[in-house]
Backbone as a ProteinNet text record, in pm:
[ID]
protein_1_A
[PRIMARY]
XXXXXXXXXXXXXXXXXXXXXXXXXXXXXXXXXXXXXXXXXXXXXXXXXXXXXXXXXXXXXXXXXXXXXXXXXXXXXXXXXXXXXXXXXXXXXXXXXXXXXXXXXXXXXXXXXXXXXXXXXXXXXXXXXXXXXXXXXXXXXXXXXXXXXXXXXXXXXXXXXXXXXXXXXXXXXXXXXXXXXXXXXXXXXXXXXXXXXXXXXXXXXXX
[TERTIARY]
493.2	348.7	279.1	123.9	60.9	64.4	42.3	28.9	133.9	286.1	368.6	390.3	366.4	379.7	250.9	165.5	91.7	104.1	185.2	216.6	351.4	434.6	582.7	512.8	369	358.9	300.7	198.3	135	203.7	345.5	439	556.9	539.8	594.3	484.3	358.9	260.1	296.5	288.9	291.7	399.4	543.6	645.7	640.1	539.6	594.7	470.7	348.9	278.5	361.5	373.5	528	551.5	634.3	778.7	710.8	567.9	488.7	463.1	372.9	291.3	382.7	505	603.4	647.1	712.7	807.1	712.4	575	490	446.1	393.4	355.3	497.5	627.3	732.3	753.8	687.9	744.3	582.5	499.8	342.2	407	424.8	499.2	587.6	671.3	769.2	740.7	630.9	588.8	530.9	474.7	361.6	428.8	535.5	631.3	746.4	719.6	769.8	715.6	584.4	533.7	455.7	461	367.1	467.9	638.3	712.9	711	713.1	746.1	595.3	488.4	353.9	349.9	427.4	356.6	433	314.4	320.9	324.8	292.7	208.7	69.4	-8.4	-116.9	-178.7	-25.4	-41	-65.8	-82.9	-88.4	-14.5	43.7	175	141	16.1	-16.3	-152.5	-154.1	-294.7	-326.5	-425.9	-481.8	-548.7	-592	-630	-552.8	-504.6	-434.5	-509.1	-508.5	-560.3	-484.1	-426.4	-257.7	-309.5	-243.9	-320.3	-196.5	-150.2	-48.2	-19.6	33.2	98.6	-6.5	-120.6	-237.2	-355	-347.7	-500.1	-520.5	-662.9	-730.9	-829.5	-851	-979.7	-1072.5	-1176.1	-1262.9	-1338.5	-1305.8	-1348.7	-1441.2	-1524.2	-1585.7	-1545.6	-1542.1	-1462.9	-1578.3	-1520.4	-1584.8	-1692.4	-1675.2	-1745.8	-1834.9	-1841.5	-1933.9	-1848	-1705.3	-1693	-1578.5	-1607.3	-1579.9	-1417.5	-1323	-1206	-1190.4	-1108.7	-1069.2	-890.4	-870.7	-678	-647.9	-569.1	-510.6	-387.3	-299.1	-249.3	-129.7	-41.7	98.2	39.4	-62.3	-22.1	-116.5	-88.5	-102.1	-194.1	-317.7	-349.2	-383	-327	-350.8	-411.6	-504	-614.9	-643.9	-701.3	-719.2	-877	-930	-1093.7	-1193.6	-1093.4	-1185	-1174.7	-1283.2	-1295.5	-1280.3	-1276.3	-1244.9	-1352.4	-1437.3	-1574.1	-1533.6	-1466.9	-1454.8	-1293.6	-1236.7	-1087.5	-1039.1	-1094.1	-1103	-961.7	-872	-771.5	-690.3	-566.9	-550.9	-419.3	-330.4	-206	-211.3	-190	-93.3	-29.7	23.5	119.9	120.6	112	41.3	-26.4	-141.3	-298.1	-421.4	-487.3	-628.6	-726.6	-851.3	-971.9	-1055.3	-1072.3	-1120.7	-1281.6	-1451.2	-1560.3	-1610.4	-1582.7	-1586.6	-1696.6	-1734.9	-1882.4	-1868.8	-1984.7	-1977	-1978.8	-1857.6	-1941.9	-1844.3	-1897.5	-1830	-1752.8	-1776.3	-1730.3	-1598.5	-1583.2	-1504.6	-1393.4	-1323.6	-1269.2	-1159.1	-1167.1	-1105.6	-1013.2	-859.5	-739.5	-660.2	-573.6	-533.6	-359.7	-269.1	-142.1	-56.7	21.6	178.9	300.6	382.9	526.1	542.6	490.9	477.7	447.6	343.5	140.8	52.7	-23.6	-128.7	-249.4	-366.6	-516.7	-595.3	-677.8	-791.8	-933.3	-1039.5	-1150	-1245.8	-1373.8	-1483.7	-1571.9	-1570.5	-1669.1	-1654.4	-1614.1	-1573.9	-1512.7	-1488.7	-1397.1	-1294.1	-1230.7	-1062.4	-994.6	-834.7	-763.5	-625.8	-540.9	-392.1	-286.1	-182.7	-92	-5.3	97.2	271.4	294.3	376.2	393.1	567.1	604.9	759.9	836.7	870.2	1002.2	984.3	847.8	793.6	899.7	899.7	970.3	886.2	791.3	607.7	543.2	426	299.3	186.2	93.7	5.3	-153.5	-202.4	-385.9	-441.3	-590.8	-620.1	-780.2	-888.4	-998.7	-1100.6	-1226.6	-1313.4	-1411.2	-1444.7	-1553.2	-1565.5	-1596.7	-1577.7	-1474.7	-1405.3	-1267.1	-1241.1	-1080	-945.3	-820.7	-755.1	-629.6	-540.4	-433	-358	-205.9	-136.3	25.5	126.2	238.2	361.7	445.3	564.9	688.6	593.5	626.2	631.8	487.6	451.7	319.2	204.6	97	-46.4	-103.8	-273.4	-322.9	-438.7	-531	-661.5	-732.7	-770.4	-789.3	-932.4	-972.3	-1124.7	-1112.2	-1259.2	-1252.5	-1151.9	-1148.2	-1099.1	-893.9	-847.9	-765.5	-662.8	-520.4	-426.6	-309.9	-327.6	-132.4	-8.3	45.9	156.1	304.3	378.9	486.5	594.6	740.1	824.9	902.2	948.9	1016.9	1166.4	1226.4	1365.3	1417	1322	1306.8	1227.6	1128.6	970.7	940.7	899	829.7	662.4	618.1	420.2	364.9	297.4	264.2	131.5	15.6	-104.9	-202.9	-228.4	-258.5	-465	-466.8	-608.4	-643.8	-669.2	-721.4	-870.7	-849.8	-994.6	-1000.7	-1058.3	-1022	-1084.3	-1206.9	-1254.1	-1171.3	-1084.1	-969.5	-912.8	-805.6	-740.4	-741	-872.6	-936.5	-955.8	-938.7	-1010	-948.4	-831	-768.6	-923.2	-976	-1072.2	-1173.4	-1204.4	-1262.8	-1112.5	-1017	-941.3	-873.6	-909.6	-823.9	-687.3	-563.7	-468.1	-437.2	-457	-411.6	-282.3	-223.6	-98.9	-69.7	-110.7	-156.7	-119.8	-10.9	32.2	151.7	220.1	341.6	451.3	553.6	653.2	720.5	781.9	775.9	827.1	927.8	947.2	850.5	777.4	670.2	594.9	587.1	435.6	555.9	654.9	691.5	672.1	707.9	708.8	538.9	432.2	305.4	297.8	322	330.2	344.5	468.2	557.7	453.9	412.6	311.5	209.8	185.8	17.2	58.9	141.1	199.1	304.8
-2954.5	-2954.7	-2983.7	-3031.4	-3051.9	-2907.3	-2807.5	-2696.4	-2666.5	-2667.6	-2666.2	-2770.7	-2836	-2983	-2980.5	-2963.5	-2913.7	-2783.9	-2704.2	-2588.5	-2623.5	-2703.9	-2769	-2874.2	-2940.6	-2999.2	-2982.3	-2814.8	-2765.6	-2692.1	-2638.7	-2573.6	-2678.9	-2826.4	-2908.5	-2921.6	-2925.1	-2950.4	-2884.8	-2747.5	-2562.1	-2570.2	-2600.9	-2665.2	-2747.9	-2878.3	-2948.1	-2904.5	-2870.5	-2798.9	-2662.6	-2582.8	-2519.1	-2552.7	-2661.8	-2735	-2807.6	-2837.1	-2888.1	-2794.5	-2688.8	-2545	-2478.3	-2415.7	-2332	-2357.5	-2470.6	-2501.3	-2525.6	-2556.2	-2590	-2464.3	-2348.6	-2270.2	-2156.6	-2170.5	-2122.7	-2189	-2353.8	-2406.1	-2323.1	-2291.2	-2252.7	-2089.5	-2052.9	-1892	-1896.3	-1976.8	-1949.6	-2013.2	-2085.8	-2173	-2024.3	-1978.6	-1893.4	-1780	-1732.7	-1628.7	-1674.7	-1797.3	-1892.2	-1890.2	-1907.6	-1957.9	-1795.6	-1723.7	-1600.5	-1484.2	-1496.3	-1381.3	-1317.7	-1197.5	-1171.8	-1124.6	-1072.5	-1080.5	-932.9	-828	-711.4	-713.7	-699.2	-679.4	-574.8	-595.6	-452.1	-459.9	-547.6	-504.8	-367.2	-310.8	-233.9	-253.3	-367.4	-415.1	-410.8	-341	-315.9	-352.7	-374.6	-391.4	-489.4	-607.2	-646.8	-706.5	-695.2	-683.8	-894.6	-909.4	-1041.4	-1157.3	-1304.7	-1373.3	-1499.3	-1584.9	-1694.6	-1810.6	-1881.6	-1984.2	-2103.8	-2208.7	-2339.7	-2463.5	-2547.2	-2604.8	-2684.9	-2756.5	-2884.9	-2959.9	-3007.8	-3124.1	-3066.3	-2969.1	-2843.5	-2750.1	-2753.7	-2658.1	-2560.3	-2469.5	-2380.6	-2287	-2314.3	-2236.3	-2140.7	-1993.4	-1862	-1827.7	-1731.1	-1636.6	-1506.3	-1411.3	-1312.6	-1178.5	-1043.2	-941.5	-914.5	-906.4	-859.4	-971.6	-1074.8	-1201.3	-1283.3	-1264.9	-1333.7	-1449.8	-1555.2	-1710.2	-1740.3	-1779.8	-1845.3	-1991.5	-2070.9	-2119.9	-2199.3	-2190.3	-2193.1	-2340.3	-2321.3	-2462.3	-2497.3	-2623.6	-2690	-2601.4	-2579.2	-2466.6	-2366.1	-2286.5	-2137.4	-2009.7	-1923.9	-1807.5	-1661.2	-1606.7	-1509.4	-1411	-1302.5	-1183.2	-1053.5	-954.2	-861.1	-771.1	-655.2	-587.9	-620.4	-652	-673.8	-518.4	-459.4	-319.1	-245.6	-225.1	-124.4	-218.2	-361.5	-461.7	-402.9	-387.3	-373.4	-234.2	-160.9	-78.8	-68.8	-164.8	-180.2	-335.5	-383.6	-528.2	-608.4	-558.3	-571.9	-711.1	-847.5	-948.8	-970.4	-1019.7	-1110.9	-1245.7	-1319.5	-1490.7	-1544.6	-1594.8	-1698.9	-1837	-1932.3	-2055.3	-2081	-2098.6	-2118.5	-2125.3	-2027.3	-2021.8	-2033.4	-2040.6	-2054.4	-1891.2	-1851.4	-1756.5	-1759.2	-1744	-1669	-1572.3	-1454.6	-1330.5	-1242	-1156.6	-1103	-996.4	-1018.6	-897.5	-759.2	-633	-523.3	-458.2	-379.7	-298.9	-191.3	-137.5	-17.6	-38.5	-136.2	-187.9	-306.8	-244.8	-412.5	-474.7	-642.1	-735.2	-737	-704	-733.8	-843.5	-955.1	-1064.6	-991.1	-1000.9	-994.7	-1142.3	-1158.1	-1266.8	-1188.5	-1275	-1194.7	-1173.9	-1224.1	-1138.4	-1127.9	-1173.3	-1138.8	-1041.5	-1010.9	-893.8	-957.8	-943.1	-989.4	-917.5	-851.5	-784.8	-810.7	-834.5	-885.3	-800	-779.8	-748.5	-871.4	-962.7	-1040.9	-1136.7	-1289.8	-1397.2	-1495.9	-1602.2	-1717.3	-1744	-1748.5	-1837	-1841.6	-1889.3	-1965	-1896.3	-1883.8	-1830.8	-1946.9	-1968.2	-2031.9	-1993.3	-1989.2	-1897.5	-1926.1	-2035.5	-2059.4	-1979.5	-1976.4	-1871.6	-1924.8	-2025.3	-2092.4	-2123.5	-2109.7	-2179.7	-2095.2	-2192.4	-2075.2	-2042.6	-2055.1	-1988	-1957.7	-1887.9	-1835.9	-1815.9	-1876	-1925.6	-1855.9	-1815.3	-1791.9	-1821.5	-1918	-1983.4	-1955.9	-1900.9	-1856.2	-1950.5	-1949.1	-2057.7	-1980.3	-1821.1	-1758.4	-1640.1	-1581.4	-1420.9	-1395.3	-1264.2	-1207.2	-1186.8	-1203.9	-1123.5	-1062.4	-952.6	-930.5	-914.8	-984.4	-1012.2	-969.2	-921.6	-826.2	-909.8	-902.1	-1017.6	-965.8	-847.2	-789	-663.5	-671.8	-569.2	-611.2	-735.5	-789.4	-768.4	-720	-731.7	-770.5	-897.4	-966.8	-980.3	-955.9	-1009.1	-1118.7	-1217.7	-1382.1	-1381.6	-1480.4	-1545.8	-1667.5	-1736.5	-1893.1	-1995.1	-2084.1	-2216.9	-2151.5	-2017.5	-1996.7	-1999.4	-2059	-2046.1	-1952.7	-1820.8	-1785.9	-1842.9	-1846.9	-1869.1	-1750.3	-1736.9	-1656.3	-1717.3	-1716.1	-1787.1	-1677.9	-1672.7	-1565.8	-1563.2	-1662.1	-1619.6	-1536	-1610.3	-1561.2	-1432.2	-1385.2	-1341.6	-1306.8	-1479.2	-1500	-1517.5	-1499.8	-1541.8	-1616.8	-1737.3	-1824.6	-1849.4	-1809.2	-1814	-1953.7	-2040.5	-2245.3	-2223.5	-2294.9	-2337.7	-2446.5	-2482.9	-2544.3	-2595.3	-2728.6	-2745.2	-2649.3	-2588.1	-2482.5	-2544.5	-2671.5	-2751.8	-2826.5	-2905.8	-2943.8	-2952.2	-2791.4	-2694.9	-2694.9	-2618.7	-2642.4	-2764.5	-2891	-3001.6	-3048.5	-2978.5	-2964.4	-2949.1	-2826	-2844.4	-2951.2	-3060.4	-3191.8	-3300	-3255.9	-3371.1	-3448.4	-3366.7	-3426	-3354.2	-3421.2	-3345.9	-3343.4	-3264.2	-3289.9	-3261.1	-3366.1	-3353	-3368	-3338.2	-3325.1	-3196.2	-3279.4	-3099.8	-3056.4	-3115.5	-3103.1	-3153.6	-3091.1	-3193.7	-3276.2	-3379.4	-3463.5	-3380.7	-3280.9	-3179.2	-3106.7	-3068.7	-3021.4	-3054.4	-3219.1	-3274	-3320.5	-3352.1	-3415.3	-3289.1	-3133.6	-2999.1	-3008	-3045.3	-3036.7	-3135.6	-3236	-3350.4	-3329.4	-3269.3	-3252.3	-3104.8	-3028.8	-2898.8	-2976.7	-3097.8	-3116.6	-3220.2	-3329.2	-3390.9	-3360.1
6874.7	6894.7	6763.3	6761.8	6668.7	6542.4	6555	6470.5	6372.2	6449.4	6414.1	6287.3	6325.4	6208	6120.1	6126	6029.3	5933.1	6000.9	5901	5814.7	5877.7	5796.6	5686.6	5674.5	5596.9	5475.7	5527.6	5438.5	5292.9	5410	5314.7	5229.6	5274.7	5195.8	5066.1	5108.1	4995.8	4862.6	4926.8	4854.9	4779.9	4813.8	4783.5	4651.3	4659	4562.5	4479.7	4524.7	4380.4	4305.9	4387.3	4290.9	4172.5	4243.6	4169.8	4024.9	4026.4	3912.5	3848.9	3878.2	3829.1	3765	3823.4	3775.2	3666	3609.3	3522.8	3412.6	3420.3	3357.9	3257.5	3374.8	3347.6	3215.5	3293.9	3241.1	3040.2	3050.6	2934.1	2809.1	2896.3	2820.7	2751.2	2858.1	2817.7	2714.3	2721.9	2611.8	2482.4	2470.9	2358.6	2308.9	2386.4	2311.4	2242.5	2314.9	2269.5	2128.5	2104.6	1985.6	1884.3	1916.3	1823.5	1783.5	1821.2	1777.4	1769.7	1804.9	1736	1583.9	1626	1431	1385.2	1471	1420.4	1375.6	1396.6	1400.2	1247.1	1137.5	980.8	928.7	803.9	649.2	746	858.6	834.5	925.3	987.1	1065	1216.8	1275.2	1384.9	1489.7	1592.5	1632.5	1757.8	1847.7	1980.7	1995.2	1967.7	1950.7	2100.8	2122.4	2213	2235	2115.3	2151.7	2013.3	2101.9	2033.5	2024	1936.7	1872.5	1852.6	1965.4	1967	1936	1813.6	1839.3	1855.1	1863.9	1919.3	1840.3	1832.4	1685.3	1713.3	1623.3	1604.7	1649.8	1721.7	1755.9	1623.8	1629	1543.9	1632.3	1586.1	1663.8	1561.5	1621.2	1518.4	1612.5	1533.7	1610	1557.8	1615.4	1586.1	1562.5	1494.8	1486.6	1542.6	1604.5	1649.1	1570	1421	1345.9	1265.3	1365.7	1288.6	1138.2	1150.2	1020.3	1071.8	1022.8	1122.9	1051.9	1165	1088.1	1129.9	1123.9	1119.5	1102.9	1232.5	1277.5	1287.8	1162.1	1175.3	1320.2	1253.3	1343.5	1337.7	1475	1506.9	1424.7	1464.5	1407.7	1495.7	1460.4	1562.7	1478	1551	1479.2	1591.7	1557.9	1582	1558.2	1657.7	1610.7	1721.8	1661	1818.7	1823.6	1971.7	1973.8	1944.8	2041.2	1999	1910.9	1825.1	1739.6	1592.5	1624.2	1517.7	1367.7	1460.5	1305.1	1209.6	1303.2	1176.2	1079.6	1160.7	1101.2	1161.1	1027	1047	1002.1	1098.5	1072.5	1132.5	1092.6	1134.2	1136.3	1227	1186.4	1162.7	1057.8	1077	1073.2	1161.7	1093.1	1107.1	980	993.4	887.6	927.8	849.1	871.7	819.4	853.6	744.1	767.4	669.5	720.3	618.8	664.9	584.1	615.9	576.7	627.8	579.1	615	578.2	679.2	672	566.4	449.1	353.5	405.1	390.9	457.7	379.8	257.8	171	159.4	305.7	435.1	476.5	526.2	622.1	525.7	443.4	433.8	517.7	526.3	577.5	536.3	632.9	600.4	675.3	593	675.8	619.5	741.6	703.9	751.1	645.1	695.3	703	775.9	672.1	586.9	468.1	333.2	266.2	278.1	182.8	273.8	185.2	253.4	171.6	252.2	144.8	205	89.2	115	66.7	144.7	83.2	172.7	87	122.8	193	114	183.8	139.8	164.9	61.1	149.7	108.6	181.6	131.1	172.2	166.7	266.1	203.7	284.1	260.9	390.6	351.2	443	410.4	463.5	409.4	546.7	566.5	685.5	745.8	859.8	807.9	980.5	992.2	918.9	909.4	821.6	664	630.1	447.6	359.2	274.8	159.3	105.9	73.8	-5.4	106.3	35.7	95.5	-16.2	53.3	-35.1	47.3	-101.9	-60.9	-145.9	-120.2	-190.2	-159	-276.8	-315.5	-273.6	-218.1	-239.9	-316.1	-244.1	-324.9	-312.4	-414.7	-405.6	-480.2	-452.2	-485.9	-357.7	-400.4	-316.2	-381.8	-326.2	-366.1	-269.5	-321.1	-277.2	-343.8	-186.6	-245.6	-173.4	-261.3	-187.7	-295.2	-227.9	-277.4	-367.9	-464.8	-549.7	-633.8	-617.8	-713.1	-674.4	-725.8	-646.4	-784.5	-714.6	-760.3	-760.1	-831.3	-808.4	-856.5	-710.3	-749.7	-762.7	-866.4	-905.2	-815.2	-771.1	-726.6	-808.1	-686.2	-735.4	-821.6	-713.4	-812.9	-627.7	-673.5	-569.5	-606.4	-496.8	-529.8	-447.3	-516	-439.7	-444.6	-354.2	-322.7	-263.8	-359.6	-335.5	-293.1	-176.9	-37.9	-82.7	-155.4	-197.9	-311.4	-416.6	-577.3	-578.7	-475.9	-523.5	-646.8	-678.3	-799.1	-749.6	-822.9	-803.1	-871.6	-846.8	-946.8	-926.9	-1012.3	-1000.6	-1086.6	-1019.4	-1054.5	-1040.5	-1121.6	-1084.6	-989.7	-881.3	-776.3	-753.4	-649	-628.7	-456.3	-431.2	-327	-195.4	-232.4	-111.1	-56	-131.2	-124.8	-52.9	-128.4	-40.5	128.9	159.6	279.9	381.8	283.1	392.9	532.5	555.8	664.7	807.6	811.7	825.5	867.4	807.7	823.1	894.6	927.7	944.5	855	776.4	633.3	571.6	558.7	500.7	372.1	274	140	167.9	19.4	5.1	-140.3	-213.3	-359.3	-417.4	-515.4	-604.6	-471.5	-412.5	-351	-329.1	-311.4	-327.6	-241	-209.3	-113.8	16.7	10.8	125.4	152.2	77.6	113.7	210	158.8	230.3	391.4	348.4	526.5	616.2	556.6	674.2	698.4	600	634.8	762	698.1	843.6	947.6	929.8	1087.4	1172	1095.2	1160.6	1192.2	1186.4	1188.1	1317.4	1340.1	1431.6	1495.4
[MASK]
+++++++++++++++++++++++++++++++++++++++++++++++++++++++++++++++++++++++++++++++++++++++++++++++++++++++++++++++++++++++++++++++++++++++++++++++++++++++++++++++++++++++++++++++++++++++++++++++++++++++++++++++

């Protein structure tokens, strides 16, 4: 009868949207669980509540709870709890972000990696530490920050970059142009002041 065959075709439909949706949905899940393992840090973060994923060649620019704006580069992941953000303005990354952060002398801004910590009151910069780097790097545009990686803690002026070498932990503190630094941001990749491995792993994160 007519009904009959309309319900065998509906469930062929149901069937092959499935067979699209599922595997789709299965390859999104596990990207995300990839790319954002390993988050709970020094910054104390053990359950965050809201995540920030951007994909190889995506950027996103947030707003943060407490009004202070980032900026997530290409493959990387940040983590935070929403509630109660303003009074424990607390972050995971891994990757790279731009951070201008709302002055509030109360409350300071903590960004964690695997193995830098930065603390600022109110100021801009930039950190990058994607999972595999052998460095980790934060880099000043304005204000102060300090910054801890192993046994060293630091306090940076503008236009100043640290860096943290994860095998040696050595610290090497360079003078920089810090707009530069940043121009990722505009679509622009520096590759200046790196070394040719360097710049192909930048490549390959950005494409």
């Amino acid at each position: 009868s007519y009904r009959p065959r309309k319900k065998r075709s509906l469930a062929r439909v149901a069937l092959r949207v499935a067979a699209v949706v599922v595997p789709a949905l299965l390859v999104g899940a596990i990207s995300f669980l990839l790319l954002t393992r390993g988050v709970t840090d020094s910054t104390g973060i053990s359950a965050a509540d809201t995540w920030i994923v951007t994909g190889v060649g995506e950027q996103r620019f947030v707003t943060l709870p407490d009004s202070s704006r980032t900026w997530l580069n290409s493959n990387s992941s940040l983590a935070y709890n929403a509630q109660g953000f303003e009074q424990e303005r607390r972050l995971t990354l891994t990757g790279e972000a731009f951070f201008d952060v709302r002055s509030d002398r109360e409350h300071p801004f903590r960004v964690g990696t695997k193995n830098m910590d930065v603390e600022v009151l109110g100021t801009r910069f930039g950190v990058r530490e994607y999972e595999n780097d052998a460095s980790g790097e934060v880099t000043l545009a304005e204000g102060s920050v300090e910054v801890s990686a192993g046994d060293k803690r630091l306090v940076l002026v503008p236009d100043q970059r640290f860096t943290y070498d994860v095998a040696s932990r050595d610290v090497k503190v360079e003078t920089v142009d810090a707009a530069s630094e940043s121009s990722w941001r505009t679509a622009a990749l520096n590759l200046s002041g790196v070394t040719v491995g360097e710049a192909l792993e930048r490549v390959a994160q950005y494409y």
